[in-house]
Coordinates of C-alpha atoms and ligand atoms in Angstrom, one line a residue:
M1 CA 0.1 0.1 0.2
T2 CA 1.1 3.3 -0.9
K3 CA 1.7 6.6 2.2
W4 CA 0.6 9.2 -0.4
M5 CA -0.3 8.5 -3.6
N6 CA -4.1 7.6 -2.8
K7 CA -4.6 11.2 -2.5
T8 CA -5.7 13.8 -5.0
I9 CA -3.5 16.1 -6.7
G10 CA -4.4 18.6 -4.6
E11 CA -4.2 17.2 -1.3
L12 CA -0.5 16.6 -2.0
H13 CA -0.3 19.8 -3.1
Q14 CA -0.9 21.4 0.0
L15 CA 1.3 19.4 1.9
L16 CA 4.4 20.0 -0.4
V17 CA 3.6 23.7 -0.2
E18 CA 3.4 22.9 3.1
G19 CA 7.2 21.1 3.1
K20 CA 5.4 18.2 5.2
V21 CA 6.5 15.9 2.2
T22 CA 9.1 16.0 -0.3
A23 CA 8.9 15.6 -4.4
S24 CA 11.3 12.9 -3.6
E25 CA 9.3 11.5 -1.3
L26 CA 6.3 11.2 -3.8
V27 CA 8.2 9.6 -6.3
E28 CA 9.3 6.7 -4.1
D29 CA 6.0 5.8 -2.8
C30 CA 4.3 6.2 -6.5
I31 CA 7.5 3.7 -7.5
Q32 CA 6.5 1.6 -4.5
G33 CA 3.2 1.3 -5.8
V34 CA 4.4 0.7 -9.5
L35 CA 7.1 -2.1 -7.8
N36 CA 3.2 -4.3 -5.8
D37 CA 1.1 -3.4 -8.7
S38 CA -1.4 -6.6 -9.1
C39 CA -3.4 -5.3 -12.2
N40 CA -0.7 -6.0 -14.8
S41 CA -0.7 -2.2 -15.5
F42 CA 2.6 -1.2 -17.0
E43 CA 4.7 -1.4 -20.2
A44 CA 7.8 0.4 -19.4
T45 CA 9.3 2.7 -16.4
C46 CA 11.5 6.1 -15.9
F47 CA 12.5 5.4 -12.2
E48 CA 15.6 6.6 -12.2
E49 CA 14.6 10.3 -14.5
A50 CA 12.2 10.6 -12.3
R51 CA 14.5 10.3 -8.9
K52 CA 16.2 13.0 -10.6
E53 CA 13.3 15.5 -11.8
A54 CA 11.6 14.9 -8.3
R55 CA 16.0 15.8 -6.3
K56 CA 15.5 19.2 -8.8
I57 CA 12.5 20.4 -6.7
K58 CA 13.3 22.1 -3.3
E59 CA 10.4 23.9 -2.7
V60 CA 6.5 24.2 -4.2
K61 CA 4.6 27.5 -4.8
E62 CA 1.2 28.1 -3.8
D63 CA 0.1 28.5 -7.8
E64 CA 2.9 25.6 -8.5
Y65 CA -0.7 23.1 -8.6
L66 CA 1.5 20.1 -10.5
K67 CA 4.7 20.7 -9.5
G68 CA 6.6 17.8 -7.7
I69 CA 3.6 15.7 -8.3
P70 CA 3.7 11.6 -10.1
Y71 CA 2.0 10.9 -12.7
L72 CA 2.2 7.7 -15.2
A73 CA 1.2 8.1 -19.1
K74 CA -0.2 5.6 -21.2
D75 CA 2.1 3.8 -23.5
N76 CA 1.6 6.0 -26.5
Y77 CA 2.7 9.2 -25.5
S78 CA 6.2 9.9 -27.1
T79 CA 8.3 10.1 -24.3
K80 CA 12.1 10.8 -25.1
G81 CA 14.1 7.8 -23.5
V82 CA 11.7 5.6 -22.7
E83 CA 10.2 2.3 -24.4
T84 CA 7.5 3.9 -26.2
T85 CA 5.1 0.6 -28.1
A86 CA 2.1 1.6 -27.5
S87 CA 1.3 -2.6 -26.0
S88 CA 2.1 -3.8 -29.8
N89 CA 4.9 -6.0 -30.8
I90 CA 5.7 -4.2 -33.6
L91 CA 7.0 -1.4 -31.7
N92 CA 9.1 -3.2 -29.3
G93 CA 12.3 -1.7 -28.6
Y94 CA 11.5 2.0 -29.9
V95 CA 12.3 4.7 -28.0
P96 CA 11.0 7.9 -28.9
L97 CA 13.8 11.0 -29.6
F98 CA 11.2 13.6 -28.8
D99 CA 8.8 14.0 -26.5
A100 CA 4.7 14.4 -27.0
T101 CA 3.2 17.9 -25.9
V102 CA 1.2 17.0 -23.5
V103 CA 4.9 15.3 -21.5
R104 CA 6.9 19.0 -22.2
K105 CA 4.2 20.5 -20.9
L106 CA 3.5 18.5 -17.8
R107 CA 7.1 18.1 -17.8
Q108 CA 7.4 22.3 -17.7
K109 CA 5.2 22.3 -14.7
G110 CA 7.0 20.3 -12.8
M111 CA 5.1 17.3 -13.3
I112 CA 7.1 14.0 -12.9
M113 CA 6.6 10.9 -14.9
V114 CA 7.2 7.7 -13.5
A115 CA 6.0 4.8 -15.8
H116 CA 4.0 3.9 -18.7
T117 CA 1.3 2.0 -18.3
S118 CA -0.6 -0.9 -20.2
M119 CA -3.1 -0.9 -22.8
D120 CA -5.2 -2.4 -25.4
E121 CA -2.4 -2.4 -28.6
L122 CA -2.6 0.9 -30.5
A123 CA -5.4 2.2 -28.3
M124 CA -7.7 -0.6 -30.5
G125 CA -10.4 -1.8 -27.9
G126 CA -11.9 -1.5 -24.7
T127 CA -11.1 -4.8 -22.9
G128 CA -7.7 -4.3 -21.7
T129 CA -6.6 -8.0 -22.5
T130 CA -5.1 -6.8 -26.3
G131 CA -1.9 -5.6 -24.8
K132 CA 2.0 -7.2 -25.8
R133 CA 1.6 -7.9 -21.7
G134 CA -1.8 -9.4 -21.4
V135 CA -4.6 -9.0 -19.4
T136 CA -4.9 -5.8 -17.1
T137 CA -7.2 -6.5 -14.3
N138 CA -9.4 -4.7 -12.6
P139 CA -8.8 -4.0 -8.4
Y140 CA -12.0 -4.4 -7.6
D141 CA -12.2 -7.8 -8.2
H142 CA -9.6 -9.3 -10.6
E143 CA -12.0 -11.9 -12.5
R144 CA -13.0 -8.8 -13.7
I145 CA -11.9 -6.3 -16.9
V146 CA -11.0 -2.7 -15.9
G147 CA -11.9 -2.0 -19.4
G148 CA -10.0 0.0 -21.8
S149 CA -7.9 0.5 -23.9
S150 CA -6.4 3.4 -21.4
S151 CA -6.5 0.0 -19.1
G152 CA -3.2 0.2 -16.9
S153 CA -3.5 4.3 -16.2
A154 CA -6.9 3.3 -14.9
A155 CA -6.4 -0.1 -12.7
A156 CA -3.0 1.8 -11.3
L157 CA -5.2 4.8 -10.4
A158 CA -7.9 3.3 -8.3
Q159 CA -5.0 1.1 -6.6
G160 CA -3.9 4.4 -5.6
I161 CA -0.2 4.1 -6.8
A162 CA -0.7 7.8 -8.6
P163 CA -2.7 10.5 -8.1
M164 CA -3.1 11.1 -12.2
S165 CA -2.6 9.2 -15.2
L166 CA -3.0 10.2 -18.9
G167 CA -5.7 8.3 -20.9
S168 CA -6.3 8.6 -25.0
D169 CA -10.2 8.7 -25.8
T170 CA -11.1 7.6 -29.8
G171 CA -14.3 6.2 -28.7
D172 CA -14.5 6.1 -25.1
S173 CA -11.3 5.0 -23.7
V174 CA -11.2 6.6 -20.9
R175 CA -14.7 7.5 -19.7
K176 CA -15.2 3.9 -19.8
P177 CA -12.6 2.9 -17.9
A178 CA -12.9 5.4 -15.3
S179 CA -16.7 3.9 -14.7
H180 CA -15.5 0.8 -14.2
A181 CA -12.2 1.5 -12.1
G182 CA -14.5 4.5 -9.7
L183 CA -12.7 7.5 -11.3
V184 CA -13.2 10.5 -13.0
G185 CA -11.8 10.6 -16.3
F186 CA -11.9 13.9 -18.1
K187 CA -12.2 14.0 -22.5
P188 CA -11.5 17.7 -23.4
T189 CA -13.0 19.4 -26.4
W190 CA -11.3 17.9 -30.1
G191 CA -8.9 20.8 -30.4
R192 CA -8.7 21.9 -27.0
I193 CA -5.5 19.8 -26.3
S194 CA -2.3 19.1 -28.4
R195 CA -2.1 15.7 -29.9
F196 CA 0.9 15.8 -31.2
G197 CA 3.1 13.1 -30.2
L198 CA 0.1 11.0 -29.3
F199 CA 0.4 7.8 -31.3
P200 CA -2.7 8.6 -33.3
F201 CA -5.4 5.6 -33.8
A202 CA -8.4 7.8 -35.7
P203 CA -7.0 11.6 -35.8
S204 CA -10.4 12.8 -36.5
L205 CA -11.7 11.3 -33.0
D206 CA -8.8 10.8 -31.1
T207 CA -8.4 13.1 -27.9
I208 CA -6.1 13.6 -25.0
A209 CA -7.9 12.8 -21.9
Y210 CA -7.1 11.8 -18.1
F211 CA -7.5 10.0 -14.9
T212 CA -8.1 12.1 -11.7
R213 CA -9.2 10.9 -7.9
D214 CA -11.6 14.5 -8.3
V215 CA -13.2 16.7 -10.6
K216 CA -11.1 20.3 -9.5
D217 CA -7.3 18.0 -10.2
S218 CA -9.2 17.6 -14.0
A219 CA -9.6 21.1 -14.6
Y220 CA -6.2 22.2 -13.0
L221 CA -4.9 19.9 -15.9
L222 CA -7.0 21.2 -18.7
S223 CA -5.7 24.5 -17.6
A224 CA -2.3 23.3 -17.8
L225 CA -2.4 21.7 -21.3
A226 CA -4.9 23.7 -23.6
G227 CA -3.7 25.8 -26.2
H228 CA -2.8 26.2 -29.8
D229 CA 0.6 24.1 -30.6
N230 CA 2.3 24.9 -34.4
N231 CA 3.3 20.7 -34.1
D232 CA -0.7 20.0 -33.7
M233 CA -3.1 22.6 -36.9
S234 CA -6.2 20.6 -35.8
T235 CA -5.8 22.3 -32.1
S236 CA -7.8 25.8 -31.9
Y237 CA -6.4 29.2 -31.2
R238 CA -8.9 29.9 -28.4
K239 CA -7.8 31.8 -25.6
K240 CA -7.1 29.2 -22.4
E241 CA -9.1 29.5 -19.9
K242 CA -8.5 29.2 -15.8
Y243 CA -10.9 26.3 -16.1
E244 CA -10.4 25.5 -12.2
R245 CA -12.4 29.0 -11.4
Y246 CA -15.7 27.1 -13.2
V247 CA -15.2 24.9 -10.1
E248 CA -14.7 27.0 -7.7
E249 CA -16.9 28.9 -8.8
K250 CA -20.1 26.9 -9.5
K251 CA -20.0 28.1 -12.6
T252 CA -22.8 25.8 -13.9
L253 CA -25.6 25.8 -16.9
H254 CA -29.0 24.8 -16.2
R255 CA -30.2 22.6 -18.4
I256 CA -30.1 18.7 -18.3
G257 CA -31.6 16.3 -20.8
Y258 CA -30.6 12.2 -21.2
F259 CA -32.3 10.1 -24.0
K260 CA -35.6 8.3 -23.5
A261 CA -33.9 5.2 -25.5
V262 CA -31.3 5.1 -23.1
V263 CA -33.8 4.8 -19.6
D264 CA -36.1 2.5 -21.8
A265 CA -33.2 0.1 -22.9
M266 CA -31.7 0.2 -19.3
Q267 CA -31.6 -3.4 -17.6
D268 CA -29.7 -3.4 -14.8
E269 CA -32.3 -2.5 -12.4
K270 CA -29.6 -1.2 -9.5
I271 CA -27.8 1.2 -12.2
K272 CA -30.8 2.7 -13.4
A273 CA -32.1 3.5 -9.7
A274 CA -29.1 5.1 -9.2
F275 CA -28.8 7.4 -12.0
F276 CA -32.8 8.4 -11.5
D277 CA -31.6 9.6 -8.0
L278 CA -28.9 11.4 -9.0
L279 CA -31.4 13.1 -11.8
E280 CA -33.5 13.6 -8.9
K281 CA -30.7 15.4 -6.5
L282 CA -29.9 17.7 -9.9
R283 CA -33.6 18.4 -9.7
K284 CA -34.0 19.4 -6.3
A285 CA -30.4 21.1 -6.3
G286 CA -32.3 23.5 -8.8
Y287 CA -31.6 22.0 -12.5
E288 CA -34.5 21.4 -15.1
V289 CA -34.0 18.2 -15.7
S290 CA -35.7 16.2 -18.8
E291 CA -36.1 13.1 -21.2
Y292 CA -35.5 13.7 -24.8
D293 CA -36.2 11.4 -27.7
Y294 CA -33.2 11.3 -29.6
P295 CA -33.5 9.3 -32.9
S296 CA -33.0 5.4 -32.4
D297 CA -31.9 4.6 -35.9
L298 CA -29.3 7.8 -35.3
L299 CA -28.2 5.2 -31.8
D300 CA -28.1 2.6 -33.9
A301 CA -26.0 4.3 -36.3
L302 CA -23.0 4.7 -33.6
Y303 CA -21.3 1.6 -33.7
P304 CA -21.5 0.9 -37.5
T305 CA -20.4 4.5 -38.2
Y306 CA -17.7 4.7 -35.5
M307 CA -16.2 1.2 -36.5
I308 CA -15.9 1.9 -40.4
I309 CA -14.9 5.6 -39.6
S310 CA -12.1 4.5 -36.9
C311 CA -10.8 1.0 -38.9
A312 CA -10.5 3.4 -41.9
E313 CA -8.1 5.9 -40.5
A314 CA -6.4 3.6 -38.2
T315 CA -5.6 1.6 -41.1
S316 CA -4.1 4.5 -42.9
N317 CA -2.1 6.2 -39.9
N318 CA -0.5 2.5 -39.2
A319 CA 0.7 2.2 -42.5
N320 CA 4.1 3.4 -41.1
L321 CA 4.3 0.5 -38.5
D322 CA 6.0 -2.0 -41.5
G323 CA 8.8 -3.4 -39.7
V324 CA 11.1 -1.1 -41.2
R325 CA 11.1 2.1 -39.9
F326 CA 10.4 1.4 -36.1
G327 CA 10.3 -2.2 -34.4
P328 CA 11.6 -5.7 -34.5
A329 CA 13.8 -6.4 -37.8
A330 CA 12.0 -9.6 -40.5
K331 CA 14.2 -12.9 -39.6
D332 CA 12.7 -15.2 -42.2
N333 CA 15.3 -13.8 -45.1
P334 CA 12.7 -11.9 -47.1
Q335 CA 13.2 -10.8 -50.5
T336 CA 10.9 -7.9 -51.2
Y337 CA 9.5 -5.4 -49.5
R338 CA 5.9 -6.6 -49.2
E339 CA 7.3 -9.8 -47.7
Y340 CA 9.3 -8.0 -45.2
M341 CA 6.3 -5.8 -44.2
K342 CA 3.8 -9.3 -44.4
E343 CA 5.9 -11.1 -42.0
C344 CA 6.4 -8.0 -39.9
R345 CA 2.9 -7.1 -39.5
T346 CA 2.0 -11.0 -39.0
K347 CA 4.0 -11.2 -35.9
G348 CA 3.7 -7.7 -34.9
F349 CA 0.0 -7.4 -34.4
T350 CA -2.8 -9.6 -33.3
D351 CA -5.7 -10.7 -34.0
L352 CA -7.6 -7.8 -33.3
I353 CA -5.7 -5.0 -35.3
K354 CA -6.0 -7.3 -38.2
R355 CA -9.3 -7.5 -37.9
R356 CA -9.7 -3.6 -38.2
F357 CA -7.3 -3.1 -40.8
V358 CA -9.1 -5.6 -42.8
I359 CA -12.0 -3.0 -42.5
G360 CA -10.5 -0.1 -42.6
S361 CA -8.7 -0.8 -45.8
F362 CA -11.7 -3.0 -47.1
S363 CA -13.7 0.3 -46.8
L364 CA -11.2 2.2 -48.1
L365 CA -11.0 0.2 -51.5
S366 CA -12.2 3.0 -54.4
A367 CA -15.1 0.0 -54.6
N368 CA -16.5 0.2 -51.7
Q369 CA -15.7 4.2 -50.5
D370 CA -19.3 5.3 -51.4
E371 CA -21.1 2.4 -50.0
M372 CA -18.9 2.8 -46.8
F373 CA -16.4 5.1 -46.2
S374 CA -18.7 7.9 -47.1
R375 CA -21.5 6.8 -46.0
A376 CA -20.2 6.5 -42.4
Q377 CA -19.4 10.1 -42.6
K378 CA -22.4 11.1 -43.7
A379 CA -24.1 9.3 -40.8
R380 CA -21.1 10.6 -38.5
R381 CA -23.3 14.0 -39.7
L382 CA -26.6 13.2 -39.1
I383 CA -25.4 12.5 -35.5
V384 CA -24.0 15.4 -35.2
N385 CA -26.4 17.5 -36.7
K386 CA -29.0 15.8 -34.3
M387 CA -27.0 16.5 -31.0
N388 CA -26.2 19.8 -32.0
E389 CA -30.0 19.9 -32.1
F390 CA -30.1 18.5 -28.6
F391 CA -27.9 21.5 -27.4
D392 CA -30.0 23.7 -28.4
S393 CA -32.3 22.7 -26.1
F394 CA -30.1 21.4 -23.0
D395 CA -26.7 22.6 -21.9
Y396 CA -25.7 18.8 -21.0
F397 CA -26.4 15.2 -21.8
I398 CA -26.3 13.2 -18.8
T399 CA -26.1 9.2 -19.2
P400 CA -24.8 6.5 -16.7
A401 CA -21.6 5.5 -18.3
A402 CA -21.9 1.5 -18.2
F403 CA -24.9 0.1 -18.1
S404 CA -23.3 -3.6 -16.4
L405 CA -20.7 -4.5 -14.5
P406 CA -17.6 -4.8 -16.1
K407 CA -17.4 -8.1 -17.6
K408 CA -15.6 -10.8 -16.1
I409 CA -12.4 -12.2 -18.0
C410 CA -13.7 -15.6 -18.9
D411 CA -17.0 -14.4 -20.1
L412 CA -14.8 -12.3 -22.9
S413 CA -15.6 -13.1 -26.8
T414 CA -13.1 -12.4 -29.1
A415 CA -16.3 -13.0 -31.9
W416 CA -17.1 -10.2 -34.0
S417 CA -20.7 -9.2 -32.5
T418 CA -23.0 -9.0 -35.1
N419 CA -26.0 -7.3 -33.1
P420 CA -24.3 -4.5 -30.9
D421 CA -25.9 -2.8 -28.1
F422 CA -25.9 0.7 -28.9
L423 CA -25.8 1.5 -25.0
D424 CA -21.9 0.3 -25.0
N425 CA -21.5 3.0 -27.8
I426 CA -23.3 5.3 -26.4
M427 CA -20.2 7.8 -25.5
T428 CA -18.7 7.2 -29.0
I429 CA -21.3 10.7 -29.5
G430 CA -18.7 12.7 -27.8
N431 CA -15.5 12.0 -30.2
F432 CA -18.0 12.1 -33.3
G433 CA -19.0 15.9 -32.2
G434 CA -15.9 17.1 -30.4
Y435 CA -17.7 17.5 -27.3
P436 CA -16.8 17.5 -23.8
S437 CA -17.1 14.9 -22.0
I438 CA -16.4 13.0 -18.7
T439 CA -17.4 10.3 -16.3
L440 CA -16.8 10.6 -12.5
P441 CA -18.2 8.0 -9.8
M442 CA -22.1 7.3 -9.5
M443 CA -22.9 4.1 -7.3
K444 CA -21.2 1.3 -6.6
E445 CA -22.7 -2.2 -6.8
D446 CA -21.3 -5.1 -5.3
G447 CA -18.3 -3.1 -4.3
I448 CA -17.2 -2.3 -8.0
P449 CA -18.2 1.3 -9.1
V450 CA -20.5 2.2 -11.9
G451 CA -20.1 6.0 -13.1
V452 CA -22.1 8.8 -14.9
N453 CA -21.2 10.7 -17.9
V454 CA -21.8 14.4 -18.7
T455 CA -21.2 15.6 -22.6
G456 CA -21.5 19.7 -23.3
R457 CA -21.4 21.7 -26.1
V458 CA -17.8 22.0 -27.8
F459 CA -15.5 24.7 -25.8
E460 CA -17.6 24.7 -23.0
D461 CA -15.5 22.4 -20.9
G462 CA -15.4 24.7 -18.1
A463 CA -19.0 24.2 -17.6
V464 CA -18.8 20.6 -18.0
L465 CA -16.4 20.4 -15.7
A466 CA -18.7 22.7 -13.2
L467 CA -21.5 20.2 -13.1
A468 CA -19.2 17.4 -13.0
D469 CA -18.0 18.6 -9.4
E470 CA -21.6 19.4 -8.3
I471 CA -22.7 15.7 -9.1
Q472 CA -19.8 15.0 -7.0
T473 CA -20.6 16.9 -4.0
L474 CA -24.5 14.8 -4.6
T475 CA -23.0 11.0 -4.9
G476 CA -20.5 12.1 -2.3
L477 CA -18.4 10.1 -4.3
K478 CA -14.5 11.2 -4.6
N479 CA -11.1 10.1 -4.3
L480 CA -11.8 6.3 -4.2
T481 CA -9.8 3.3 -4.2
A482 CA -10.3 -0.1 -4.2
K483 CA -9.9 -1.8 -0.8
E484 CA -12.1 -4.8 -1.4
V485 CA -9.3 -6.3 -3.5
K486 CA -10.1 -10.0 -4.3
Ligands
LIG501 N1 -13.7 0.8 -26.9 C1 -13.1 1.2 -28.6 C2 -12.9 1.1 -29.7 O1 -12.0 -0.6 -29.7 C3 -12.4 2.6 -28.1 C4 -11.3 2.9 -28.3 C5 -10.6 4.2 -28.3 O2 -11.5 4.6 -27.7 N2 -9.2 4.5 -28.3 O3 -12.1 1.4 -30.8

C-alpha cells in the first residue's frame, strides 16, 4: 500500500507547499506502488529520470499546482528516452527521440512521469486484454476487466499508485474504464489539447484524456494543457482559460437532458435506480432535468459508423508500422519489401488489429468507398447534427457511463459482435462531435463502481467540469481506491 499516492493532486500539492512531504518522497511512494502493482498495469518505467527530476525540486509555491506530483502515461505518449510501444509487439524496442507536447508541458509544470501504463494494442479495443503483456485486471475484482483501451492508467489509479494518469479517448477509452475503476475520466473538447506525439489511432476522433481522483484536479490539468500548438494544426487558437474557476465558482449551466431510448433500454435495475436518484437530486438542486427523444436509428448507427471511420483512419495512420522504420526486423529472409512487411505485420499485430485493418482497407477500397466510408461520414454528420439540435434545448447530456458491471474476463469473446448494443457505444457521440465529456463515480454495485457521464457543447469544458463537480458533491463519491481487492 502506498502512503501518499491515494490522495488527490490538490491534497498532495498542499502537503508540498507546507513542506510536509518532498517531491522525492512522493516519487519513491509512486515507485513502490508501481513495483507492487497487482493488475498488470505497466509497460515501461523511468524511475531514475523521475528520481532525478524530483531531486531538483526544492520548494513548491501555492500557484504551482502540479509541481512535484508524480504521474503515469499511457504507452502511446511519445516520451524521449522511454520505450514507447502502444503495447504492440511491432513497436518493441522503439525509444522516441522527442516528447509529446502534453508530456513536455507537464514536465515544464514540474510534474514527474514515473512509468508508462499498459493498454489495448494501439489503443484499439475496450477490454484491456490485447496488449503485448496480457490482461490488465480490475483492482476491485481481479476476475473482471477494468476496461480499455487506457486499462493500465485506470487500474493503477484505482490501486492508489498515482494521483493522475494520461490516457487517450477515441471512442470512450478513458471514460469507460473510469466508470469501471471509480475514477474521474475527462476528455476535453477535440482541438483544445495538442495531440502531437500521441500515437494516432483515428485522428478525427482521438483526444488527449486523463484520469484523476476528483473533478478539480481535472480542471487544473486542462488549464495546464490547453492551447494552440504549431505541431498540431488541429489545435484551436482560442484563449486559454482558468478552468478551475468554473469549479470553484460553481459556474454551471442549467438544462440537463437524457435520452428516452437509453433509459428504456437499461436492464440493470440498480444502475437505473442510481441514475434516476441522481437526476432527482439534480432537480432538487435547481436544475431542469428532462427527457429527449434522440432517434433510435441514429443510436443504432453509432457502432457501425464508429467502426468504419475509426478503422479506416487507423489503417491509413498505421501504414508506417511496416517493420522497417520501427520495431524488430524481419528474420525469415524476406526478398521483397512486400514480404518483409508481411512478416513483420503478421508477427507484430494481434488478431484484433488485423481484423480492424481489414475492415479499414475494405471500406477504403475505391470500389467500396461510396458504400462504406462516405456513408459512414454522412451518418456521422447526421448524428452530430441531431446532437447539436439537442444542445439547442439543453446544456448537458447525461447518461450512465456503463450499463452493467465490467465483464468477467472468462466471459469475453473475440467473436465479431453482429448485434451490438447501442448502450455500449453511447459515449462515441462525444468523439463524433468533439464534445467535452467526463465520467465520474455514480454508485457502487457489489462493491464495484459504476460511473455517470456528462457531455457538453464544444469548448464549454468549464461548464462540464462545473456540473461534474456538483454531481461529485451530490453523490459524495470521490477519491476512491480499491480496498476490497478479491
Ligand atoms: N472501445 C473503443 C474501440 O474499441 C474505444 C477505443 C478508444 O477510445 N481508443 O475502438
